[in-house]
Coordinates of C-alpha atoms and ligand atoms in Angstrom, one line a residue:
X1 CA 0.0 0.0 0.0
X2 CA 1.4 3.3 -1.0
X3 CA 0.5 6.5 0.8
X4 CA 0.0 9.8 -1.0
X5 CA 1.4 13.2 0.2
X6 CA -2.0 14.1 1.5
X7 CA -2.4 10.9 3.5
X8 CA 1.0 11.4 5.1
X9 CA 0.1 15.1 5.8
X10 CA -3.2 13.9 7.5
X11 CA -1.3 11.5 9.7
X12 CA 1.1 14.2 10.9
X13 CA -1.7 16.6 11.6
X14 CA -3.6 13.9 13.5
X15 CA -0.5 13.1 15.5
X16 CA -0.2 16.9 16.3
X17 CA -3.8 16.9 17.6
X18 CA -3.4 13.7 19.6
X19 CA -0.2 15.0 21.2
X20 CA -2.1 18.2 22.1
X21 CA -4.9 16.2 23.7
X22 CA -2.2 14.3 25.6
X23 CA -0.9 17.6 26.9
X24 CA 2.5 17.3 25.1
X25 CA 4.8 20.4 25.0
X26 CA 3.5 22.8 22.3
X27 CA 6.9 22.8 20.5
X28 CA 6.5 19.1 19.6
X29 CA 2.8 19.6 18.6
X30 CA 3.7 22.5 16.3
X31 CA 6.5 20.6 14.6
X32 CA 4.1 17.9 13.5
X33 CA 1.4 20.4 12.5
X34 CA 3.8 22.5 10.5
X35 CA 5.2 19.4 8.8
X36 CA 1.6 18.4 7.9
X37 CA 0.8 21.7 6.4
X38 CA 4.1 21.8 4.4
X39 CA 3.6 18.3 3.0
X40 CA -0.1 19.0 2.0
X41 CA 1.0 21.8 -0.4
X42 CA 4.2 20.1 -1.6
X43 CA 4.4 20.3 -5.4
X44 CA 6.3 17.0 -5.8
X45 CA 5.6 13.4 -4.9
X46 CA 7.3 12.4 -1.6
X47 CA 8.3 9.0 -3.1
X48 CA 10.4 10.8 -5.6
X49 CA 12.0 13.1 -3.1
X50 CA 12.7 10.2 -0.7
X51 CA 14.3 8.2 -3.6
X52 CA 16.7 11.1 -4.1
X53 CA 17.4 11.1 -0.3
X54 CA 16.3 14.8 -0.1
X55 CA 13.5 14.7 2.4
X56 CA 15.4 16.8 4.9
X57 CA 15.6 19.6 2.3
X58 CA 11.9 20.1 2.7
X59 CA 11.2 23.1 5.0
X60 CA 10.2 22.0 8.5
X61 CA 11.4 18.4 7.9
X62 CA 14.3 17.3 10.1
X63 CA 15.9 13.9 10.5
X64 CA 13.2 12.6 12.9
X65 CA 10.3 13.5 10.7
X66 CA 12.2 12.3 7.5
X67 CA 12.7 8.9 9.2
X68 CA 8.9 8.8 9.9
X69 CA 8.1 9.8 6.3
X70 CA 10.4 7.0 5.0
X71 CA 8.7 4.5 7.4
X72 CA 5.3 5.5 5.9
X73 CA 6.5 5.3 2.3
X74 CA 8.0 1.9 2.9
X75 CA 5.4 0.2 5.1
X76 CA 2.2 2.2 4.5
X77 CA 1.9 3.1 8.2
X78 CA 3.5 4.8 11.1
X79 CA 4.3 2.7 14.2
X80 CA 4.3 5.8 16.4
X81 CA 0.8 6.8 15.2
X82 CA -0.6 3.3 15.6
X83 CA 0.6 3.4 19.3
X84 CA -0.9 6.8 19.8
X85 CA -4.3 5.7 18.4
X86 CA -4.3 2.9 21.1
X87 CA -3.9 5.6 23.7
X88 CA -6.1 8.4 22.3
X89 CA -9.3 7.4 20.5
X90 CA -9.0 8.7 16.9
X91 CA -12.5 10.2 17.0
X92 CA -11.3 12.8 19.4
X93 CA -9.4 14.4 16.5
X94 CA -12.7 15.1 14.8
X95 CA -14.1 16.5 18.0
X96 CA -11.2 18.9 18.3
X97 CA -12.1 20.2 14.8
X98 CA -15.5 21.4 16.0
X99 CA -15.6 25.2 16.3
X100 CA -15.3 26.1 20.0
X101 CA -14.0 22.7 21.2
X102 CA -10.2 22.6 21.9
X103 CA -8.1 19.7 23.0
X104 CA -8.8 20.3 26.7
X105 CA -12.6 20.1 26.3
X106 CA -12.2 17.0 24.1
X107 CA -10.2 15.4 26.8
X108 CA -12.8 16.4 29.4
X109 CA -15.7 14.9 27.5
X110 CA -13.7 11.7 27.0
X111 CA -12.5 11.3 30.5
X112 CA -15.7 12.3 32.2
X113 CA -18.4 10.9 29.9
X114 CA -16.4 8.5 27.7
X115 CA -17.3 10.4 24.6
X116 CA -15.0 9.5 21.7
X117 CA -17.0 10.4 18.5
X118 CA -18.8 13.5 17.1
X119 CA -22.2 11.8 17.1
X120 CA -21.8 10.8 20.7
X121 CA -20.9 14.3 21.6
X122 CA -23.9 15.7 19.7
X123 CA -26.2 13.3 21.5
X124 CA -24.8 14.3 24.8
X125 CA -25.1 18.0 24.0
X126 CA -28.7 17.7 22.8
X127 CA -29.5 15.6 25.9
X128 CA -28.2 18.3 28.3
X129 CA -25.5 16.0 29.6
X130 CA -22.5 18.4 29.2
X131 CA -23.7 21.4 31.2
X132 CA -22.7 20.0 34.6
X133 CA -19.1 19.4 33.6
X134 CA -16.4 21.9 34.9
X135 CA -16.4 25.1 32.8
X136 CA -19.5 24.1 30.8
X137 CA -23.1 25.3 30.8
X138 CA -26.3 25.2 28.8
X139 CA -24.9 27.9 26.5
X140 CA -21.8 26.0 25.8
X141 CA -23.9 23.0 24.9
X142 CA -25.7 25.1 22.3
X143 CA -22.4 26.3 20.9
X144 CA -21.2 22.8 20.5
X145 CA -24.4 21.8 18.6
X146 CA -23.9 24.9 16.3
X147 CA -20.2 23.9 15.8
X148 CA -21.2 20.4 14.8
X149 CA -23.7 21.7 12.3
X150 CA -21.3 24.1 10.8
X151 CA -18.7 21.2 10.5
X152 CA -21.3 19.3 8.5
X153 CA -21.8 22.2 6.2
X154 CA -18.1 22.4 5.4
X155 CA -17.7 20.8 2.0
X156 CA -14.0 20.5 1.6
X157 CA -13.7 23.5 -0.7
X158 CA -10.3 25.0 -1.4
X159 CA -9.5 28.8 -0.9
X160 CA -9.2 30.7 -4.1
X161 CA -5.7 31.8 -3.0
X162 CA -4.5 28.1 -3.1
X163 CA -6.5 27.0 -6.1
X164 CA -5.6 29.8 -8.5
X165 CA -1.8 29.5 -8.3
X166 CA -2.1 25.7 -8.6
X167 CA -4.4 26.0 -11.6
X168 CA -2.1 28.5 -13.2
X169 CA 1.0 26.3 -12.7
X170 CA -0.8 23.4 -14.5
X171 CA -2.1 25.6 -17.3
X172 CA 1.5 27.0 -17.8
X173 CA 2.7 23.4 -18.3
X174 CA 0.0 22.3 -20.8
X175 CA 0.3 25.6 -22.7
X176 CA 3.9 24.7 -23.5
X177 CA 2.8 21.7 -25.5
X178 CA 3.1 22.4 -29.3
X179 CA -0.4 23.0 -30.8
X180 CA -1.9 24.6 -27.7
X181 CA -3.5 27.8 -29.1
X182 CA -5.2 29.4 -26.1
X183 CA -5.8 28.4 -22.5
X184 CA -7.8 29.7 -19.6
X185 CA -8.9 28.8 -16.1
X186 CA -12.7 28.7 -16.2
X187 CA -15.3 27.7 -13.6
X188 CA -15.5 29.3 -10.2
X189 CA -11.9 30.5 -10.2
X190 CA -12.7 32.7 -13.2
X191 CA -15.8 34.0 -11.3
X192 CA -13.5 34.7 -8.3
X193 CA -15.5 32.6 -5.8
X194 CA -13.7 32.8 -2.5
X195 CA -13.6 29.0 -2.3
X196 CA -13.3 26.5 -5.1
X197 CA -14.8 23.0 -5.5
X198 CA -12.7 21.9 -8.5
X199 CA -10.5 23.5 -11.1
X200 CA -11.8 23.7 -14.7
X201 CA -9.2 24.3 -17.4
X202 CA -9.9 24.9 -21.1
X203 CA -7.4 24.7 -23.9
X204 CA -8.0 25.3 -27.6
X205 CA -6.1 23.1 -30.0
X206 CA -6.6 20.8 -33.0
X207 CA -4.5 18.1 -31.5
X208 CA -5.7 17.1 -28.0
X209 CA -3.7 13.9 -27.5
X210 CA -0.2 15.4 -26.6
X211 CA -1.9 18.0 -24.3
X212 CA -3.9 15.4 -22.4
X213 CA -0.9 13.1 -22.2
X214 CA 1.2 15.9 -20.7
X215 CA -1.6 16.8 -18.3
X216 CA -2.1 13.4 -16.7
X217 CA 1.7 12.8 -16.5
X218 CA 2.4 15.9 -14.5
X219 CA 4.5 15.5 -11.3
X220 CA 1.8 16.9 -9.0
X221 CA -0.8 14.3 -10.2
X222 CA -1.8 11.7 -7.5
X223 CA -4.7 10.0 -9.3
X224 CA -6.1 9.9 -12.8
X225 CA -9.9 9.8 -12.8
X226 CA -10.2 10.1 -16.6
X227 CA -8.0 10.4 -19.6
X228 CA -9.8 11.1 -22.9
X229 CA -9.6 13.1 -26.1
X230 CA -11.9 15.9 -25.0
X231 CA -11.8 15.7 -21.2
X232 CA -9.4 14.4 -18.6
X233 CA -9.7 14.6 -14.8
X234 CA -7.0 14.2 -12.2
X235 CA -6.6 14.6 -8.4
X236 CA -3.4 16.4 -7.3
X237 CA -1.2 15.4 -4.5
X238 CA -2.8 18.1 -2.3
X239 CA -6.3 16.7 -3.0
X240 CA -7.4 19.3 -5.5
X241 CA -9.5 18.0 -8.4
X242 CA -8.7 19.4 -11.9
X243 CA -10.7 18.9 -15.1
X244 CA -9.1 19.7 -18.5
X245 CA -11.1 20.1 -21.6
X246 CA -9.5 20.5 -25.1
X247 CA -11.6 21.8 -28.0
X248 CA -11.3 23.4 -31.4
X249 CA -10.8 27.1 -31.5
X250 CA -14.0 27.6 -33.6
X251 CA -16.1 26.7 -30.5
X252 CA -14.0 28.5 -27.9
X253 CA -16.6 31.1 -27.1
X254 CA -19.5 28.8 -26.3
X255 CA -17.3 26.4 -24.3
X256 CA -15.6 29.2 -22.3
X257 CA -19.0 30.7 -21.6
X258 CA -20.5 27.3 -20.5
X259 CA -17.6 26.2 -18.3
X260 CA -17.2 29.5 -16.7
X261 CA -20.8 29.2 -15.4
X262 CA -22.3 29.8 -13.0
X263 CA -24.9 27.2 -13.6
X264 CA -27.6 29.8 -12.8
X265 CA -26.1 32.2 -15.3
X266 CA -26.0 29.5 -17.9
X267 CA -29.6 28.7 -17.4
X268 CA -30.6 32.3 -18.1
X269 CA -28.4 32.3 -21.2
X270 CA -30.1 29.2 -22.5
X271 CA -33.5 30.8 -21.9
X272 CA -32.5 33.9 -23.9
X273 CA -31.1 31.7 -26.7
X274 CA -34.4 29.8 -26.8
X275 CA -36.3 33.1 -27.2
X276 CA -34.2 33.7 -30.3
X277 CA -34.9 30.3 -31.7
X278 CA -31.7 28.4 -30.6
X279 CA -30.7 25.8 -28.2
X280 CA -27.4 26.8 -26.6
X281 CA -24.8 24.4 -25.2
X282 CA -21.0 24.3 -24.8
X283 CA -20.6 23.4 -28.5
X284 CA -22.9 25.8 -30.4
X285 CA -26.2 27.5 -30.9
X286 CA -28.5 25.1 -32.7
X287 CA -31.8 26.3 -34.4
X288 CA -34.9 24.7 -32.8
X289 CA -38.5 24.3 -34.0
X290 CA -41.6 25.6 -32.3
X291 CA -41.6 22.7 -29.9
X292 CA -38.0 23.5 -29.0
X293 CA -36.6 20.4 -30.8
X294 CA -33.3 20.9 -32.6
X295 CA -33.7 21.0 -36.4
X296 CA -31.1 18.5 -37.4
X297 CA -29.9 19.7 -40.7
X298 CA -30.2 23.5 -40.0
X299 CA -26.8 25.3 -39.8
X300 CA -25.5 25.8 -36.3
X301 CA -23.9 29.0 -35.1
X302 CA -20.3 28.5 -33.8
X303 CA -18.8 31.2 -31.6
X304 CA -15.0 31.6 -31.3
X305 CA -15.3 34.3 -28.7
X306 CA -17.6 34.9 -25.7
X307 CA -18.4 38.3 -27.1
X308 CA -20.1 36.6 -30.0
X309 CA -22.0 34.3 -27.6
X310 CA -23.5 37.3 -25.8
X311 CA -24.1 39.2 -29.0
X312 CA -26.1 36.3 -30.4
X313 CA -28.5 36.6 -27.4
X314 CA -28.5 40.3 -27.8
X315 CA -26.3 41.3 -24.9
X316 CA -23.0 43.0 -24.3
X317 CA -20.2 40.8 -22.9
X318 CA -20.6 40.3 -19.2
X319 CA -17.6 40.1 -16.9
X320 CA -17.2 36.6 -15.4
X321 CA -17.2 37.8 -11.8
X322 CA -20.8 39.0 -12.2
X323 CA -22.2 35.7 -13.7
X324 CA -24.3 34.5 -10.8
X325 CA -27.8 35.4 -12.0
X326 CA -27.8 38.1 -9.5
X327 CA -29.0 40.9 -11.7
X328 CA -26.3 40.9 -14.4
X329 CA -28.6 39.8 -17.2
X330 CA -31.0 42.6 -16.4
X331 CA -28.2 45.2 -16.1
X332 CA -26.7 44.0 -19.4
X333 CA -30.2 44.3 -21.1
X334 CA -30.6 47.8 -19.7
X335 CA -27.0 48.8 -20.7
X336 CA -26.2 49.4 -17.1
X337 CA -23.3 47.0 -16.4
X338 CA -20.9 48.6 -14.0
X339 CA -17.4 49.6 -15.1
X340 CA -15.6 47.3 -12.6
X341 CA -12.6 48.3 -10.6
X342 CA -9.3 46.8 -11.8
X343 CA -5.7 46.5 -10.5
X344 CA -4.7 49.5 -12.6
X345 CA -6.9 51.7 -10.4
X346 CA -5.2 50.6 -7.2
X347 CA -2.4 52.9 -6.0
X348 CA -2.6 52.7 -2.2
X349 CA -2.4 50.0 0.5
X350 CA -3.7 51.3 3.8
X351 CA -3.1 48.3 6.1
X352 CA 0.2 46.6 6.7
X353 CA 2.4 45.4 9.6
X354 CA 6.1 45.7 10.4
X355 CA 8.5 44.1 12.9
X356 CA 7.1 46.4 15.5
X357 CA 4.2 44.0 15.9
X358 CA 3.9 40.7 14.0
X359 CA 5.3 41.7 10.6
X360 CA 8.7 40.5 9.2
X361 CA 10.1 43.8 7.8
X362 CA 10.9 47.3 8.9
X363 CA 8.9 50.4 8.0
X364 CA 11.6 51.3 5.5
X365 CA 11.6 47.9 3.9
X366 CA 7.8 47.8 3.6
X367 CA 7.8 51.2 2.0
X368 CA 10.4 50.2 -0.5
X369 CA 8.4 47.0 -1.4
X370 CA 5.3 49.1 -1.8
X371 CA 7.1 51.6 -4.0
X372 CA 8.4 48.9 -6.2
X373 CA 4.8 47.8 -6.8
X374 CA 3.9 51.2 -7.9
X375 CA 1.9 52.3 -4.8
X376 CA 1.7 56.0 -4.3
X377 CA 0.8 55.9 -0.6
X378 CA 0.7 53.5 2.2
X379 CA -0.2 53.4 5.9
X380 CA 1.8 51.5 8.5
X381 CA -0.8 49.9 10.8
X382 CA 0.7 47.7 13.4
X383 CA -1.4 46.0 16.1
X384 CA -2.4 47.6 19.4
X385 CA -1.3 46.5 22.8
X386 CA -4.1 44.2 23.9
X387 CA -3.3 41.8 21.0
X388 CA -0.3 40.5 23.1
X389 CA 0.1 37.5 20.9
X390 CA 1.0 39.8 18.0
X391 CA 3.3 42.0 20.2
X392 CA 0.8 44.9 19.9
X393 CA 2.1 48.4 20.5
X394 CA 1.7 50.4 23.7
X395 CA 1.0 54.1 23.5
X396 CA 4.7 54.8 24.1
X397 CA 5.8 52.5 21.3
X398 CA 3.1 53.9 19.0
X399 CA 4.2 57.5 19.5
X400 CA 7.9 56.5 19.1
X401 CA 7.0 54.7 15.9
X402 CA 5.3 57.8 14.5
X403 CA 8.7 59.6 14.5
X404 CA 10.3 56.7 12.6
X405 CA 7.4 56.8 10.1
X406 CA 7.9 60.5 9.6
X407 CA 11.6 60.0 8.9
X408 CA 11.0 57.3 6.3
X409 CA 8.2 59.4 4.7
X410 CA 10.8 62.2 4.3
X411 CA 13.4 59.8 2.9
X412 CA 11.0 58.6 0.3
X413 CA 9.5 61.9 -0.6
X414 CA 8.7 62.3 -4.3
X415 CA 8.2 58.5 -4.8
X416 CA 5.8 57.3 -2.2
X417 CA 4.0 58.8 0.9
X418 CA 4.2 56.8 4.1
X419 CA 1.6 57.5 6.7
X420 CA 1.2 56.4 10.3
X421 CA -1.8 54.6 11.6
X422 CA -2.8 51.6 13.7
X423 CA -4.8 48.4 13.5
X424 CA -6.5 48.9 16.9
X425 CA -8.3 46.1 18.6
X426 CA -12.0 46.4 19.4
X427 CA -11.8 44.8 22.9
X428 CA -14.2 42.1 24.1
X429 CA -16.0 44.6 26.3
X430 CA -16.4 47.1 23.4
X431 CA -13.8 49.5 24.5
X432 CA -11.1 50.6 22.0
X433 CA -7.4 50.0 22.7
X434 CA -6.3 53.6 22.4
X435 CA -7.9 56.8 23.9
X436 CA -9.2 59.5 21.5
X437 CA -6.4 61.9 22.1
X438 CA -3.9 59.4 20.9
X439 CA -6.0 58.4 17.9
X440 CA -6.2 62.1 17.0
X441 CA -2.4 62.1 16.4
X442 CA -2.6 59.3 13.8
X443 CA -3.1 59.7 10.1
X444 CA -5.4 56.8 9.7
X445 CA -7.1 54.5 12.2
X446 CA -8.3 50.9 11.5
X447 CA -10.3 49.1 14.1
X448 CA -10.6 45.3 13.9
X449 CA -12.1 42.4 15.8
X450 CA -9.5 39.7 16.7
X451 CA -10.7 38.2 20.0
X452 CA -13.9 36.9 21.5
X453 CA -15.4 36.3 18.0
X454 CA -18.1 33.9 19.2
X455 CA -20.0 36.4 21.3
X456 CA -23.7 36.4 20.8
X457 CA -25.1 38.6 18.0
X458 CA -26.3 41.5 20.1
X459 CA -23.0 41.7 22.1
X460 CA -20.6 41.5 19.2
X461 CA -22.8 43.9 17.1
X462 CA -22.8 46.5 19.9
X463 CA -19.0 46.1 20.1
X464 CA -18.6 46.7 16.4
X465 CA -21.0 49.7 16.5
X466 CA -19.0 51.4 19.3
X467 CA -15.9 51.3 17.0
X468 CA -17.9 52.5 14.0
X469 CA -19.2 55.5 16.0
X470 CA -15.8 56.6 17.2
X471 CA -15.1 59.7 15.1
X472 CA -11.4 58.9 14.9
X473 CA -11.9 55.5 13.4
X474 CA -11.6 55.6 9.6
X475 CA -11.8 51.9 8.6
X476 CA -13.1 48.6 10.0
X477 CA -10.6 45.9 9.1
X478 CA -11.8 42.5 7.8
X479 CA -15.3 43.3 9.3
X480 CA -16.7 39.8 9.7
X481 CA -13.5 38.2 11.0
X482 CA -13.8 35.1 8.9
X483 CA -11.0 32.7 8.0
X484 CA -11.4 30.7 4.8
X485 CA -12.3 28.0 4.3
X486 CA -13.4 27.0 7.8
X487 CA -13.7 29.8 10.4
X488 CA -17.3 31.1 10.3
X489 CA -17.8 34.8 10.3
X490 CA -18.7 36.6 13.6
X491 CA -22.4 36.7 14.1
X492 CA -22.8 40.4 13.3
X493 CA -26.1 42.0 12.4
X494 CA -24.8 43.4 9.1
X495 CA -27.8 45.7 8.6
X496 CA -27.0 47.5 11.8
X497 CA -23.3 47.6 10.8
X498 CA -24.1 49.1 7.4
X499 CA -26.5 51.6 8.8
X500 CA -24.0 52.8 11.4
X501 CA -21.2 52.9 8.9
X502 CA -23.3 55.0 6.6
X503 CA -24.2 57.4 9.4
X504 CA -20.7 57.9 10.6
X505 CA -19.1 58.0 7.1
X506 CA -16.6 55.3 7.9
X507 CA -15.1 53.0 5.3
X508 CA -15.2 49.1 5.4
X509 CA -12.4 46.9 4.3
X510 CA -12.2 44.2 1.7
X511 CA -9.2 42.4 3.2
X512 CA -7.3 41.0 0.1
X513 CA -5.6 38.2 1.9
X514 CA -7.2 35.1 0.3
X515 CA -7.6 33.5 3.8
X516 CA -9.9 36.4 4.6
X517 CA -11.6 38.0 1.5
X518 CA -13.6 39.9 4.0
X519 CA -16.0 41.7 3.2
X520 CA -17.0 39.1 0.7
X521 CA -18.5 40.2 -2.6
X522 CA -22.2 40.2 -1.6
X523 CA -21.5 42.4 1.4
X524 CA -19.3 44.7 -0.5
X525 CA -22.0 45.1 -3.1
X526 CA -24.5 46.0 -0.3
X527 CA -22.1 48.5 1.3
X528 CA -21.6 50.3 -2.0
X529 CA -25.4 50.4 -2.7
X530 CA -25.7 52.2 0.7
X531 CA -23.0 54.7 -0.3
X532 CA -20.4 53.4 2.1
X533 CA -16.8 53.7 0.9
X534 CA -14.6 50.6 0.7
X535 CA -10.9 50.1 1.1
X536 CA -9.0 47.1 -0.4
X537 CA -5.8 46.3 1.5
X538 CA -3.3 43.5 1.7
X539 CA -2.8 43.5 5.4
X540 CA 0.8 42.5 4.5
X541 CA 2.8 41.0 7.3
X542 CA 5.6 40.2 4.8
X543 CA 6.6 41.8 1.4
X544 CA 5.2 39.0 -0.8
X545 CA 1.8 39.5 0.8
X546 CA 1.6 42.8 -1.2
X547 CA 1.1 40.6 -4.3
X548 CA -2.2 39.4 -2.9
X549 CA -3.9 42.7 -3.8
X550 CA -5.4 41.1 -6.9
X551 CA -7.6 38.8 -4.7
X552 CA -9.1 41.8 -3.1
X553 CA -9.8 43.4 -6.4
X554 CA -11.3 40.2 -7.8
X555 CA -13.6 40.1 -4.8
X556 CA -14.6 43.7 -5.3
X557 CA -15.4 43.0 -8.9
X558 CA -17.6 40.1 -7.9
X559 CA -19.3 42.7 -5.7
X560 CA -20.0 45.0 -8.6
X561 CA -17.6 47.6 -7.2
X562 CA -16.3 50.5 -9.3
X563 CA -13.1 52.4 -8.6
X564 CA -15.0 55.4 -7.4
X565 CA -16.2 53.5 -4.3
X566 CA -12.7 52.5 -3.2
X567 CA -10.6 55.0 -1.3
X568 CA -7.3 53.3 -2.5
X569 CA -8.1 54.6 -6.0
X570 CA -8.5 58.2 -4.9
X571 CA -5.9 60.8 -5.6
X572 CA -3.8 61.6 -2.4
X573 CA -5.4 65.0 -1.9
X574 CA -8.9 63.5 -1.9
X575 CA -7.8 60.8 0.5
X576 CA -6.3 63.3 2.9
X577 CA -9.4 65.5 2.7
X578 CA -11.5 62.6 3.5
X579 CA -9.5 61.5 6.6
X580 CA -9.3 65.1 7.8
X581 CA -13.0 65.6 7.4
X582 CA -13.3 62.8 9.9
X583 CA -12.5 63.0 13.6
X584 CA -9.0 64.6 13.6
Ligands
DGT601 P1 -17.1 24.8 -8.0 O1 -16.3 23.8 -8.8 O2 -18.0 24.1 -7.1 O3 -16.3 25.8 -7.3 O4 -18.0 25.6 -9.0 P2 -18.0 25.7 -10.6 O5 -18.9 26.8 -11.0 O6 -16.7 25.7 -11.1 O7 -18.8 24.3 -11.0 P3 -18.4 23.1 -11.8 O8 -16.9 22.8 -11.7 O9 -19.3 22.0 -11.3 O10 -18.8 23.4 -13.3 C1 -18.1 24.4 -14.0 C2 -19.1 25.1 -14.9 O11 -19.7 24.3 -15.8 C3 -20.3 25.6 -14.0 O12 -20.0 26.9 -13.4 C4 -21.4 25.7 -15.0 C5 -21.1 24.6 -16.0 N1 -21.9 23.4 -15.6 C6 -21.5 22.3 -15.0 N2 -22.6 21.5 -14.9 C7 -23.7 22.1 -15.3 C8 -25.0 21.8 -15.5 O13 -25.5 20.7 -15.1 N3 -25.9 22.7 -16.0 C9 -25.4 23.9 -16.4 N4 -26.2 24.8 -16.9 N5 -24.1 24.3 -16.3 C10 -23.3 23.4 -15.8
CA602 CA1 -15.2 24.0 -10.8
CA603 CA1 -15.6 20.9 -12.8
ZN604 ZN1 -3.8 43.5 10.1

């Protein structure tokens, strides 16, 4: 039996969780967890690396872990893990994955009530059997039930930020095959959904065979589900499913349109085609009779471009990010499609961290990185003191940092402006981490939720409103505090949040980090409809995070956002006017 990278990663991650339940030192737990994460995303098969004797060249793999990997590759199992599962029931690992249940609680339920599976825990919670345990109550039982339900809803989707680079790398390989004319990533990636079910690649060519052969033979392929002349499907080492379709260039438009979706958009397109007397599928428009049956010998319409597909049903081309049947067909019919924001419009990044809190570079280095990416102004926004885990700044450190920022700003004058701000915590009790007279000294103030994210709706909403109503706060960072694909957003009353934001004239963030994409598109769209300005920022903790801006822009486009609504696109003078018209 031969294990895949993903199975070995799973074993390491299970070991980490089991050691945590046992109460092992955190260092040991983390080394297994990190190894698991690394192996999951590894672009090469572990068998090949082991054969070259290069396992220890993988980041976070030392001699001990390399020996364990070799054992698994050779024997199909890990003695150490088998022993652990005799000590710690493996169902506890699933229990730890429930939102709101950590290793300590899992151990408590196991030791006190002999609960070792999720269904047993759910039955106990519903039966009111957990409330009398130490540190538990009726409320925590409810939370566990909610956590189990949300676990069931999680469908194993991959964040856009992982799927897009993986898809692009594969497309780059197959496009090098002679005869590949055009290639594109279609499906939900093209529509910029924040999470992806599977990857849909399209390539135009008159000779599919060598393209398909290259595709299924790629190093990152773990399993081949199908290998045919028009369609092949594989599973990658990291578990991602990829479909490749190869078709003739003459049908590119209909195929691209069909496989971009969404399904709901496609259904509307087919209805429009029928009204014009055609049946539309991925191959062509085929004339139909009055009953809707295809007239066999009537000439079909082939479309080489999407523009022709839309023109055939009487519409202008619709940007893929809008294709969800959420008003885009009507807008296109009325000539009212928005002119969506694009990367070219973005010339500022208003949220980033330095070594002062949990970033990896100095103010000067971050400014230089931003300058190289063509940004015209940035704001340094390190964490505030109550976020101890991120080494948040005290008032003293914040004020000292301001002098440093001013120095760097002067050094860079003429190429990029560097402003001073904060990403201030909205504390669990609704207070803010800095007093007003300190906030008044800053150029730009972000307030964010980082802790106590599972407070009940009323409490966490009130907390958010107190930040929105502070006249010194300019922006709410990653407003719903979600982490993709698994951490559910905070239970905020978004109507109240939007109403308060509109009243106080504050901006809301689209955090561009693909683990966040928060606000998500549908909320961004609602905010803009209400006249609330948005700000798209990378929240960079390291230089390469600045490259993630595109995910924020993709999300904004999916939310029908135009450049006008986004303060990062405004000229510097307008931005300064706006911040100065606010509390300071
Ligand atoms: P995903 O993979 O769950 O993130 O979402 P999609 O949109 O990529 O869905 P997928 O991969 O199942 O199919 C790709 C596109 O192909 C989809 O957006 C629309 C089209 N498509 C697939 N199946 C159907 C279908 O049964 N009816 C229609 N109208 N379109 C379909
Ligand atoms: Ca897909
Ligand atoms: Ca698919
Ligand atoms: Zn941040």
